[in-house]
PDB file of C-alpha atoms in Angstrom:
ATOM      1  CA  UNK A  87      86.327-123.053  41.867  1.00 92.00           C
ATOM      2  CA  UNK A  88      87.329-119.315  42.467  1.00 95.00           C
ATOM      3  CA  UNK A  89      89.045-118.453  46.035  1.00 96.00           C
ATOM      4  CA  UNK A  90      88.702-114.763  46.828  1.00 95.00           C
ATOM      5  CA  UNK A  91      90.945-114.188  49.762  1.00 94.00           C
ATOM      6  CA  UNK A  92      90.351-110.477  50.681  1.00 83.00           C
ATOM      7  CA  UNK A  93      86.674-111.132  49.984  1.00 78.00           C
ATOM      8  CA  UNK A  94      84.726-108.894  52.364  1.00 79.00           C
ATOM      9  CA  UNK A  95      86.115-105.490  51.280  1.00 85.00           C
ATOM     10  CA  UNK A  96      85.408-103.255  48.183  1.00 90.00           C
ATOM     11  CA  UNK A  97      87.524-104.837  46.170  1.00 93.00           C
ATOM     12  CA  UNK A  98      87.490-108.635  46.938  1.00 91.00           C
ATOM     13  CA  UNK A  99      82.892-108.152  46.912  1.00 91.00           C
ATOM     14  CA  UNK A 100      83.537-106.686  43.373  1.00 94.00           C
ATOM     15  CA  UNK A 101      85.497-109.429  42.562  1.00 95.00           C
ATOM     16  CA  UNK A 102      83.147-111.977  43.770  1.00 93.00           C
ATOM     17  CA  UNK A 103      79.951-110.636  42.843  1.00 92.00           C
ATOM     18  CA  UNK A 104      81.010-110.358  39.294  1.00 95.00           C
ATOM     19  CA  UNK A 105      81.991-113.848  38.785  1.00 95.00           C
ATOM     20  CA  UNK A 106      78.851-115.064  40.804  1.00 93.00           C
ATOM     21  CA  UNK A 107      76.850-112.779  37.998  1.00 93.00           C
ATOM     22  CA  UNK A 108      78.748-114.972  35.536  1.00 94.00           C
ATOM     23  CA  UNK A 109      77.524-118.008  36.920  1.00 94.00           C
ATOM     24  CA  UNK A 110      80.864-118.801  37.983  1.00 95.00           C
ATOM     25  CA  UNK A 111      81.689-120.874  41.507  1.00 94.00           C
ATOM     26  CA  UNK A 112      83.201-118.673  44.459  1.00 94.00           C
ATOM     27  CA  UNK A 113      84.683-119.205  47.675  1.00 94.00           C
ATOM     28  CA  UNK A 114      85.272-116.279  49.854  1.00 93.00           C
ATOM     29  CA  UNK A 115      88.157-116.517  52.795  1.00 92.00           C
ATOM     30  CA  UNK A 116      86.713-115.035  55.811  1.00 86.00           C
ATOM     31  CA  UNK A 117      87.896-114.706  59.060  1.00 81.00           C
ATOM     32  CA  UNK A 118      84.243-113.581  60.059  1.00 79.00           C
ATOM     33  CA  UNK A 119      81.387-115.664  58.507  1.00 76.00           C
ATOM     34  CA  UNK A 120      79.064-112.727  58.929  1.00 77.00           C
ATOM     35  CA  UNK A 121      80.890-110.102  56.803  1.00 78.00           C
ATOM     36  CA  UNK A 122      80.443-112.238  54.217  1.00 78.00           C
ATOM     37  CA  UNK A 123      76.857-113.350  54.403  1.00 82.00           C
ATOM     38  CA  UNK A 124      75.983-110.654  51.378  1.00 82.00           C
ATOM     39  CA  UNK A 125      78.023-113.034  48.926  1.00 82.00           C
ATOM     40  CA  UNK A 126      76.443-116.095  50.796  1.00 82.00           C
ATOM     41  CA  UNK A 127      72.863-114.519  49.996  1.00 86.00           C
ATOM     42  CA  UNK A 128      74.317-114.415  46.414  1.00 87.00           C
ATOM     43  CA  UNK A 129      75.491-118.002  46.105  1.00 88.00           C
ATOM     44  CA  UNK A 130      79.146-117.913  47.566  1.00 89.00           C
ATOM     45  CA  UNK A 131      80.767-120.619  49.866  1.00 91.00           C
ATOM     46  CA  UNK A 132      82.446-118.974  52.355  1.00 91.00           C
ATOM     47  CA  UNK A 133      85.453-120.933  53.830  1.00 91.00           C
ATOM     48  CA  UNK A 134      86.951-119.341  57.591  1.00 88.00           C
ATOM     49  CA  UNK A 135      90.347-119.557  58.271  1.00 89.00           C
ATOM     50  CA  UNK A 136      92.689-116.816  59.371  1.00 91.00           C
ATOM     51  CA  UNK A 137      94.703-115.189  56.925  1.00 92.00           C
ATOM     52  CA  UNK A 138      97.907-116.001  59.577  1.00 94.00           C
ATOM     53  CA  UNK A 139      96.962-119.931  59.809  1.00 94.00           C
ATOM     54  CA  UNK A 140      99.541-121.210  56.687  1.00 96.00           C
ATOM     55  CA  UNK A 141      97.939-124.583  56.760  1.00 95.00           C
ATOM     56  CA  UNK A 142      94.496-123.297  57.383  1.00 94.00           C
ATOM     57  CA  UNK A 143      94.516-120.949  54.380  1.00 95.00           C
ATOM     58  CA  UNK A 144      96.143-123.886  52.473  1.00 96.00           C
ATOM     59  CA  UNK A 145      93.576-126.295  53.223  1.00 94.00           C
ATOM     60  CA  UNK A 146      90.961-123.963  51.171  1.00 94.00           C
ATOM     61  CA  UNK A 147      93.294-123.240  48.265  1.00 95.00           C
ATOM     62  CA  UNK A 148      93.398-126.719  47.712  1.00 95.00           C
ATOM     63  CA  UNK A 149      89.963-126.772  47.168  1.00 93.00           C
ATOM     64  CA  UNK A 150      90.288-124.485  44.286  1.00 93.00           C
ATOM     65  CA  UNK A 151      92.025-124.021  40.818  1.00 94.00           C
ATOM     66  CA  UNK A 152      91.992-120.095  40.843  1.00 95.00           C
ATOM     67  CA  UNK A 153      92.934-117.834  43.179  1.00 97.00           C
ATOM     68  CA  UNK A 154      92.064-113.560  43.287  1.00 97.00           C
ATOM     69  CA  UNK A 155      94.461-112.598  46.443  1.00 97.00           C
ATOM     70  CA  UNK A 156      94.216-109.033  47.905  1.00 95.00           C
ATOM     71  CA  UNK A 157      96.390-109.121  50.980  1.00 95.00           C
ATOM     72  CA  UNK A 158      93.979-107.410  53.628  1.00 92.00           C
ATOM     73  CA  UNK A 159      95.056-104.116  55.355  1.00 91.00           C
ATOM     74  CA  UNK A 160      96.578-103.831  58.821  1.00 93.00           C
ATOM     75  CA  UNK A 161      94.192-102.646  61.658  1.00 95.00           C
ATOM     76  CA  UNK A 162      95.801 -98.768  61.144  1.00 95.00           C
ATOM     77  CA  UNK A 163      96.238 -98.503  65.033  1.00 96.00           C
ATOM     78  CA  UNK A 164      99.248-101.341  64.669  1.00 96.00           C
ATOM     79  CA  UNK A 165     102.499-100.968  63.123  1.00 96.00           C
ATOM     80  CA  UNK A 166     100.648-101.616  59.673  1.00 96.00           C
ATOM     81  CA  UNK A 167     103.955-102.201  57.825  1.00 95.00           C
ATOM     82  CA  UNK A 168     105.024-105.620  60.055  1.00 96.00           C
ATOM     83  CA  UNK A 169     101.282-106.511  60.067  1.00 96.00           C
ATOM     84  CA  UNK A 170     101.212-106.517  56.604  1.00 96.00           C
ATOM     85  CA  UNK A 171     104.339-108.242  55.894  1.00 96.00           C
ATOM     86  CA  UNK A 172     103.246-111.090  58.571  1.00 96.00           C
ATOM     87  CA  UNK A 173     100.374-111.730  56.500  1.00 96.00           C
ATOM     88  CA  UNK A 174     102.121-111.817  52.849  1.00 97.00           C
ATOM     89  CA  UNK A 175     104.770-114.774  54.478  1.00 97.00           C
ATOM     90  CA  UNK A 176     101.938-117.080  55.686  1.00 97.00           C
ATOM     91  CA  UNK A 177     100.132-116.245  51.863  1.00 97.00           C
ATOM     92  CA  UNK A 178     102.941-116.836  50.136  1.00 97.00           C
ATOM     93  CA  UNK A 179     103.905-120.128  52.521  1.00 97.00           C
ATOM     94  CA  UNK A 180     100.004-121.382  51.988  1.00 97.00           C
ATOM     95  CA  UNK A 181     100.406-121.005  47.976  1.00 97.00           C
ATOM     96  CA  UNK A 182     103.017-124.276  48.143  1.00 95.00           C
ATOM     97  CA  UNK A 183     101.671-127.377  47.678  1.00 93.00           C
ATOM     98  CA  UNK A 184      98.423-125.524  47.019  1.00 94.00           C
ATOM     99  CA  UNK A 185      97.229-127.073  43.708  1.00 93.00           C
ATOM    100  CA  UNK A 186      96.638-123.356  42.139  1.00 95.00           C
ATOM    101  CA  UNK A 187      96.569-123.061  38.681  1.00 93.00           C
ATOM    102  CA  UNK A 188      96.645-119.354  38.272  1.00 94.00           C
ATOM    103  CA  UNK A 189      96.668-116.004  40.397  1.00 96.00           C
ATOM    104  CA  UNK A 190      95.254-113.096  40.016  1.00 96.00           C
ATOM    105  CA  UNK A 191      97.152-110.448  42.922  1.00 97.00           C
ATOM    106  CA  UNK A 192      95.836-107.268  43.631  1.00 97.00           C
ATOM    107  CA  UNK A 193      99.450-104.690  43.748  1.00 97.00           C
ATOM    108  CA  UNK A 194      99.352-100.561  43.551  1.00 96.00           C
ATOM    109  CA  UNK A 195     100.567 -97.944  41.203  1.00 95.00           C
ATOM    110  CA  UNK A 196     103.931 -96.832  42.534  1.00 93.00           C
ATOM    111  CA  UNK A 197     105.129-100.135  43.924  1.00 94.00           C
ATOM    112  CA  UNK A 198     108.844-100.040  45.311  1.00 94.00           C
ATOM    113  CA  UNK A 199     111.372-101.757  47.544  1.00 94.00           C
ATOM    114  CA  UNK A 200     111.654 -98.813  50.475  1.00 91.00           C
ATOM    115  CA  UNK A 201     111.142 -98.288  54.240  1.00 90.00           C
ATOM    116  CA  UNK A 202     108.122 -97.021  56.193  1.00 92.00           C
ATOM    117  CA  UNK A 203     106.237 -96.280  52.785  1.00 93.00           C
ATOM    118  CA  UNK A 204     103.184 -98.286  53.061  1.00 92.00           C
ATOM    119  CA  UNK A 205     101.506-100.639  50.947  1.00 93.00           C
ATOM    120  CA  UNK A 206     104.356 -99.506  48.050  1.00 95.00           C
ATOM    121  CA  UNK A 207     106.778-101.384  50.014  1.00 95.00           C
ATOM    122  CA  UNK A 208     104.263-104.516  51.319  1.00 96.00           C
ATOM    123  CA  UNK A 209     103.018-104.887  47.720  1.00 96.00           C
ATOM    124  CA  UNK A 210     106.340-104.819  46.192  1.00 96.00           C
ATOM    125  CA  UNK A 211     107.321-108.027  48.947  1.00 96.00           C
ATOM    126  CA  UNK A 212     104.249-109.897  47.220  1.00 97.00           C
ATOM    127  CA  UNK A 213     105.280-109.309  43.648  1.00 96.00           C
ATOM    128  CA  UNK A 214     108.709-110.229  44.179  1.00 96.00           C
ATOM    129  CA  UNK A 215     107.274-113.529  46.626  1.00 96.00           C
ATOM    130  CA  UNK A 216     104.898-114.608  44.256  1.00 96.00           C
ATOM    131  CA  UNK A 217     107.953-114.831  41.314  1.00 92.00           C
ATOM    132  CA  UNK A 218     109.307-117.380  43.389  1.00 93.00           C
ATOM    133  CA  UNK A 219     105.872-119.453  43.163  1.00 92.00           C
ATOM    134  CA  UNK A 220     105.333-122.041  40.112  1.00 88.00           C
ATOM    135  CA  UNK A 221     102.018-120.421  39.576  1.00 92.00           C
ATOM    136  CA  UNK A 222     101.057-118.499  36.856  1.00 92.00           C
ATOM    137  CA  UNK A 223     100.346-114.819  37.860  1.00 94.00           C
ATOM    138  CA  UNK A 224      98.365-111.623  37.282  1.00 94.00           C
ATOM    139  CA  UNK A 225      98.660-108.671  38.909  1.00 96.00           C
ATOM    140  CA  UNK A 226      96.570-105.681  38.727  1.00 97.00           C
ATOM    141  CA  UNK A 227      98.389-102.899  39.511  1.00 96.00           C
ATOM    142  CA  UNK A 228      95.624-100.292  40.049  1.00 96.00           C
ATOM    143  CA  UNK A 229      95.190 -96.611  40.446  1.00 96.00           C
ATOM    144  CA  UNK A 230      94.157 -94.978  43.584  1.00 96.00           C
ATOM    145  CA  UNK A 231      91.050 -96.192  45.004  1.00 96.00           C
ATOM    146  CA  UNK A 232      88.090 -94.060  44.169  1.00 96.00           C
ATOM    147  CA  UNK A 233      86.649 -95.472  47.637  1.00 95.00           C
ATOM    148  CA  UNK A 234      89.576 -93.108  49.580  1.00 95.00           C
ATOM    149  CA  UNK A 235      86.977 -90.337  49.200  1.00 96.00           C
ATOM    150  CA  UNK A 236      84.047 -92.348  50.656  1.00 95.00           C
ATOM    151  CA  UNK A 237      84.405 -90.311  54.188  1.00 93.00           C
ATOM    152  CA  UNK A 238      84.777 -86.758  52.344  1.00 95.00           C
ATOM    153  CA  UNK A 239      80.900 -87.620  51.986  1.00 95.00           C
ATOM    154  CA  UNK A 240      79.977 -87.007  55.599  1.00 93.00           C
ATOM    155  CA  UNK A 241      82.167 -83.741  55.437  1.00 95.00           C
ATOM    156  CA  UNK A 242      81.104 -82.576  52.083  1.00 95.00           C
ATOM    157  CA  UNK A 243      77.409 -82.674  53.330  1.00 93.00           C
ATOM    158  CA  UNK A 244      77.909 -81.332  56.983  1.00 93.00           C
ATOM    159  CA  UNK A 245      81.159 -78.725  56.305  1.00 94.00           C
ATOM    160  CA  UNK A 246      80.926 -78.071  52.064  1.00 96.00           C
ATOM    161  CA  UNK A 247      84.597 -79.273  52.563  1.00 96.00           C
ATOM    162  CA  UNK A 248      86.633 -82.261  51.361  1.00 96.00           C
ATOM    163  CA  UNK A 249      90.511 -82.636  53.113  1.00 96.00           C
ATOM    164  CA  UNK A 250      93.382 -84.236  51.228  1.00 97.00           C
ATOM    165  CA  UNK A 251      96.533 -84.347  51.535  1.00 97.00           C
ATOM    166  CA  UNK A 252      97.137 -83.816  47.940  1.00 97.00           C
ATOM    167  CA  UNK A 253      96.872 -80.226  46.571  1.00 96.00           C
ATOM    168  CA  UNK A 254      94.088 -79.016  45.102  1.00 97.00           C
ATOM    169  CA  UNK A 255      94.967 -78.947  41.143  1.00 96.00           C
ATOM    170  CA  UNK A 256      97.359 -82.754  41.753  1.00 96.00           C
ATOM    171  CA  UNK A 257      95.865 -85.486  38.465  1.00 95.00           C
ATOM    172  CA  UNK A 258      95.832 -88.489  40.439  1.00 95.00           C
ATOM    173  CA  UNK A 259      94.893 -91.756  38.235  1.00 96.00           C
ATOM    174  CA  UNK A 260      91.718 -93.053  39.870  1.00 97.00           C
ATOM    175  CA  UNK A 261      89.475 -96.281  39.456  1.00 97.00           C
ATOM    176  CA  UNK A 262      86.249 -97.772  41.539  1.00 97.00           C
ATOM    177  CA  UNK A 263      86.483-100.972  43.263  1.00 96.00           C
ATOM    178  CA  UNK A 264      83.840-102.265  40.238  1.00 95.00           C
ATOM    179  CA  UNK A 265      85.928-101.589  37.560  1.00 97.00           C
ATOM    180  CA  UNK A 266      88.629-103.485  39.105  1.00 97.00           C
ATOM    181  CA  UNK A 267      86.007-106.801  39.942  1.00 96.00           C
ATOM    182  CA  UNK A 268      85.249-106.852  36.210  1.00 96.00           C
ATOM    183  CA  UNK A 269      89.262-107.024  35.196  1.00 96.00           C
ATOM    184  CA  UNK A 270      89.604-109.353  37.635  1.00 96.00           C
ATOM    185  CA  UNK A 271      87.228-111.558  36.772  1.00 95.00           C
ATOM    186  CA  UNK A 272      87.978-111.237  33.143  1.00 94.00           C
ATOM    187  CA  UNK A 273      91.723-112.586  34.295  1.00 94.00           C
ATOM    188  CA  UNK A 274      90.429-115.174  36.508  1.00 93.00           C
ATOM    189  CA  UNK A 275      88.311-116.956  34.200  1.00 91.00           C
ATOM    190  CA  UNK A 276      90.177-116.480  30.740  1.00 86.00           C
ATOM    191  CA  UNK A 277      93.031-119.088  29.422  1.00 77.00           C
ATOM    192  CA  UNK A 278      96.160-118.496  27.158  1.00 67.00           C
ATOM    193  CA  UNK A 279      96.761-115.182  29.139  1.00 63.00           C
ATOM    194  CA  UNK A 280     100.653-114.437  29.399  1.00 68.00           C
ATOM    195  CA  UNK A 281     100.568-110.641  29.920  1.00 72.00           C
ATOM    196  CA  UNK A 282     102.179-110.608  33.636  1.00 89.00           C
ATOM    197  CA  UNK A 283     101.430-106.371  34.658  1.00 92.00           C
ATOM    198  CA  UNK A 284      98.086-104.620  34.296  1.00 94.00           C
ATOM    199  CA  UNK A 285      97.580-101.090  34.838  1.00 96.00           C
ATOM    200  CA  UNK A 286      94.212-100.497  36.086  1.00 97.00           C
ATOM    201  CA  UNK A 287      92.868 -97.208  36.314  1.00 96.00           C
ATOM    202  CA  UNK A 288      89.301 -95.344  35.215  1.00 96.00           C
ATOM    203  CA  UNK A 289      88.370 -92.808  31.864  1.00 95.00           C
ATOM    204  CA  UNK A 290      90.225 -90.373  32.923  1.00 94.00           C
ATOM    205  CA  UNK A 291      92.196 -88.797  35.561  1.00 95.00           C
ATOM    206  CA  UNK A 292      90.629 -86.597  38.313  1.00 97.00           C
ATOM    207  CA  UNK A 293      92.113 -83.813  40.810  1.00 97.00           C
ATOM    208  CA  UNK A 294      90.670 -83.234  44.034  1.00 98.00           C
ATOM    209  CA  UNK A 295      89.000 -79.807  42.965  1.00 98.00           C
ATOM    210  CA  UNK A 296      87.084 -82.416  40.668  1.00 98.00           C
ATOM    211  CA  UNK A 297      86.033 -84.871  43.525  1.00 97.00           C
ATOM    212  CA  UNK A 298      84.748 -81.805  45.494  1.00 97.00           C
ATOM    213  CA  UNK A 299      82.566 -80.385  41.818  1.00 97.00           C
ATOM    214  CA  UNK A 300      80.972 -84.157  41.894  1.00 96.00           C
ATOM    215  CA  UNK A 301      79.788 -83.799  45.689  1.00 96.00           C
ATOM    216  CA  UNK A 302      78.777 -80.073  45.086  1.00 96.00           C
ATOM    217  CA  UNK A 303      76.913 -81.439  41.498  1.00 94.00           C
ATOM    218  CA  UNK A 304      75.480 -83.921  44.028  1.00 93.00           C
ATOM    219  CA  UNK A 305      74.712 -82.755  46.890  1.00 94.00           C
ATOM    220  CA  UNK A 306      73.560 -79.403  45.574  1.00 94.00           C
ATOM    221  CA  UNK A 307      75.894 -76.968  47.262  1.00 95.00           C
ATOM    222  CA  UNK A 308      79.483 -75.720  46.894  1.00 97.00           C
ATOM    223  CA  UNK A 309      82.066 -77.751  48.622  1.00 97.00           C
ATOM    224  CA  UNK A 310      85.893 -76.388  48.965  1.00 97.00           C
ATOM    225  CA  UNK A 311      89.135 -78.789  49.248  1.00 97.00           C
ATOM    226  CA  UNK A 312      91.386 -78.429  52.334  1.00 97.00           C
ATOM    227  CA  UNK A 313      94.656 -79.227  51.505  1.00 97.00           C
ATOM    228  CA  UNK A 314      96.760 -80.600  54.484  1.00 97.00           C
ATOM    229  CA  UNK A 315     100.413 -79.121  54.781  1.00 97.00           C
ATOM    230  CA  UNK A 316     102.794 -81.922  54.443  1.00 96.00           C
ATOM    231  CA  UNK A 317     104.249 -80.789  57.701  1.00 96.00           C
ATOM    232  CA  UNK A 318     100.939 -82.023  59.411  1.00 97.00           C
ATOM    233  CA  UNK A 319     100.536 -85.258  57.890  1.00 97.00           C
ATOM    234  CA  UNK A 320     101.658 -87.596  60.693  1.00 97.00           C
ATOM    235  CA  UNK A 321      99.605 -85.790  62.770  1.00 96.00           C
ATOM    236  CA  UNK A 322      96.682 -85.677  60.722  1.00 96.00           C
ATOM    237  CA  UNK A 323      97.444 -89.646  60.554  1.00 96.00           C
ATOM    238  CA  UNK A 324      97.607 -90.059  63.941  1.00 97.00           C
ATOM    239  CA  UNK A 325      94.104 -88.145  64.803  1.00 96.00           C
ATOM    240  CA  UNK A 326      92.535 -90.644  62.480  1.00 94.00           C
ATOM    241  CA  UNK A 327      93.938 -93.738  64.969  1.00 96.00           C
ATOM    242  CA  UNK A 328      96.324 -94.482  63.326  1.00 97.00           C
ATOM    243  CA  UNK A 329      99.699 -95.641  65.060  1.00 97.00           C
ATOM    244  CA  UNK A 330     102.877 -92.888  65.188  1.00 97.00           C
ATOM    245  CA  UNK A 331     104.612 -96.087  63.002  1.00 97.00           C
ATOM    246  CA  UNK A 332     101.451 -96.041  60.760  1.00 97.00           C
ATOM    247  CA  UNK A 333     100.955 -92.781  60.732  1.00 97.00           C
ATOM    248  CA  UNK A 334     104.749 -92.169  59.517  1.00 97.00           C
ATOM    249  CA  UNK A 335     104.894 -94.717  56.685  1.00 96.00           C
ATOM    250  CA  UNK A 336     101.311 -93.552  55.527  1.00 97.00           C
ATOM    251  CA  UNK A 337     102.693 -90.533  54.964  1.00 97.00           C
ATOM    252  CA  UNK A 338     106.062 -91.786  53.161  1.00 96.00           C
ATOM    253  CA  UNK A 339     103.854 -93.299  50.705  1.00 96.00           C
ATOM    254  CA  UNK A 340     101.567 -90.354  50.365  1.00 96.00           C
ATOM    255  CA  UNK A 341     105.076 -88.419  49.547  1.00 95.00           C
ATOM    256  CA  UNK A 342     106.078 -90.891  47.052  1.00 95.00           C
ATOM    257  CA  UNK A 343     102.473 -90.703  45.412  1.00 94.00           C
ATOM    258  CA  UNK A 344     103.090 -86.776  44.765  1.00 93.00           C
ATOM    259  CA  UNK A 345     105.728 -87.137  43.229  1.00 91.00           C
ATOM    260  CA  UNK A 346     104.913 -89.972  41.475  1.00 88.00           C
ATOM    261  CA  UNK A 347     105.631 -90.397  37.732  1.00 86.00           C
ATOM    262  CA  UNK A 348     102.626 -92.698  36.218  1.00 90.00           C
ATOM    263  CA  UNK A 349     102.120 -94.953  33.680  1.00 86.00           C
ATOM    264  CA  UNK A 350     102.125 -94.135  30.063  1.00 85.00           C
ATOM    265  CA  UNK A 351      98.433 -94.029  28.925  1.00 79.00           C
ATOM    266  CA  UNK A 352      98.980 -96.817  26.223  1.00 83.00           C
ATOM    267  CA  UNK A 353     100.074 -98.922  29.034  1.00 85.00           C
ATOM    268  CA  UNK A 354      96.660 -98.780  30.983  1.00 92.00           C
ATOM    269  CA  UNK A 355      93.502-100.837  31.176  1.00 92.00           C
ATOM    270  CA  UNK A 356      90.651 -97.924  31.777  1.00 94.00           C
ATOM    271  CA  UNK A 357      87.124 -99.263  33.986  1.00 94.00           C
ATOM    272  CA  UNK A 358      83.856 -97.270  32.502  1.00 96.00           C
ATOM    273  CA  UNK A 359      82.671 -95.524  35.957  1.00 96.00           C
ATOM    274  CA  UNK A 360      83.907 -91.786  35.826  1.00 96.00           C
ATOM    275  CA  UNK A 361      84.037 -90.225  39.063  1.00 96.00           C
ATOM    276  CA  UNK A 362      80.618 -88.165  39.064  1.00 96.00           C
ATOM    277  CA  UNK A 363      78.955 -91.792  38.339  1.00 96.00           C
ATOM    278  CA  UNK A 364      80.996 -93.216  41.299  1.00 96.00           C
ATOM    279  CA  UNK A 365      79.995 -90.260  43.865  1.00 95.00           C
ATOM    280  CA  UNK A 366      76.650 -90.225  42.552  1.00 94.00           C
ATOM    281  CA  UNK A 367      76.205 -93.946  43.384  1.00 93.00           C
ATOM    282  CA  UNK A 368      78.039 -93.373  46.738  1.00 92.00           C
ATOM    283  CA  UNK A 369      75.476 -91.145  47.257  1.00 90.00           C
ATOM    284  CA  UNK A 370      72.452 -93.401  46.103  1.00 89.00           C
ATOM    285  CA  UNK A 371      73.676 -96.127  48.735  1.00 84.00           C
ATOM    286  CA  UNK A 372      74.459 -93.657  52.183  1.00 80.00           C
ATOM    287  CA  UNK A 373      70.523 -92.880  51.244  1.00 78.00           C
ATOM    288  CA  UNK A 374      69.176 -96.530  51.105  1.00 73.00           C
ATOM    289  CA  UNK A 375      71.525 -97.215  54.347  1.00 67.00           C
ATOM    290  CA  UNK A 376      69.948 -93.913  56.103  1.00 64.00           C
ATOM    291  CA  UNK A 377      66.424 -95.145  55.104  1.00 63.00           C
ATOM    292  CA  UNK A 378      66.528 -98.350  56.197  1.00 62.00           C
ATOM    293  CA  UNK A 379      68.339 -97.220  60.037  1.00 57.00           C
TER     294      UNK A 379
END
């Protein structure tokens, strides 16, 4: 049995879904039955337990021999960077005694030991906790999520604009939440694998002034990038909901990412889905959601 814990979001469904197409046995960790009922429909288990609960989330790794673990984001209106770190003790407290025989972990480009930098600093804490496990791990190390542009849709088509806070002409790696599911999978299910660090990322890499071409090739109209000054990033945070603590540590990691150097190419495992195939589906799927509300 496969335990996806972190099941319910992009990258946990992609996960799942690909193994179930594989024929392979899943069990999604869900603290909401319902958000998981797509992956029921396609032949998952779905076991609740809250990702806090260490002998709750125990109790279902036990029932398992592999394990895909994506720690789930913080509610952005909390202090995301204790939130976070709350949940990767009582993960790494559930994984002894557990019975696991291998891990795949889902980690970030640009992970570091730091303060009030975001998931570079929580993900780090779950590399360095799951070294201390006698469990044989993976981790992906991925690129930035293509899925961070899934709102520039609704401003794209209402405003022909797209905001970032990177500039305009800034080669960010990039990879879609399907690309990472097959990876994973492929990890998950294969033996003899020794290889601890995978760089994840897709075919190439994109700037935003090519994520606003793919919504103007798409949407049929010219749409402009609106860089945010780095002096308004907290702010910007904040009028998104997110917490001043959030808000702050969202942009210490967005700092780091600019400056970022990234992996050597030779180094990287490259998904198939370029970015005008990902926006183009994106596309496909706000459609079918509009026709059927």
């Amino acid at each position: 049995m496969n335990i996806i814990l972190g099941g319910t979001g992009h990258i946990g469904s992609a996960v799942a879904g690909t193994l179930l197409e594989r024929g392979k046995p899943v069990t999604i960790v869900a603290r909401s039955p319902a958000k998981a009922e797509h992956l029921r429909n396609k032949g998952a288990r779905i076991a609740v337990a809250d990702v806090h609960d260490v002998d709750a989330l125990r109790h279902v790794f036990r029932q398992g021999k592999r394990l895909f673990l994506l720690n789930p984001p913080a509610n952005p209106s909390t202090d995301t960077d204790i939130e976070e770190r709350n949940t990767i003790s009582a993960i790494l407290a559930a994984l002894d005694d557990s019975g696991l025989e291998k891990i795949v972990a889902q980690s970030a480009y640009g992970v570091q030991a730091g303060e009030q930098i975001g998931d570079l600093d929580t993900l780090f804490d779950l590399e360095q906790g799951l070294e201390t496990k006698q469990i044989p791990v993976s981790i992906i190390r991925a690129a930035y999520y293509m899925s961070n542009w899934d709102a520039s849709l609704k401003t794209a088509r209402k405003g022909g604009v797209i905001r970032t806070l990177f500039p305009a002409d800034f080669k960010i790696p990039m990879v879609a939440h399907n690309d990472i599911g097959q990876i994973a999978a492929d990890l998950l299910t294969q033996t003899g694998e020794h290889q601890r660090l995978h760089y994840v990322e897709g075919p190439q890499r994109y700037t935003p002034a090519d994520v606003a071409a793919a919504f103007a090739a798409t949407l049929g109209k010219p749409v402009n990038v609106v860089t945010i000054p780095r002096d308004k990033w907290t702010e910007y945070f904040e009028a998104l909901g997110f917490s001043k603590a959030a808000a702050k540590s969202y942009s210490g990691m967005t700092a780091l990412t600019v400056n970022a150097t990234f992996p050597d190419l030779d180094k990287v495992k490259r998904g198939s889905t370029s970015l005008q195939d990902y926006v183009l589906g994106l596309i496909a799927q706000d459609r079918q959601v509009s026709l059927r509300s």
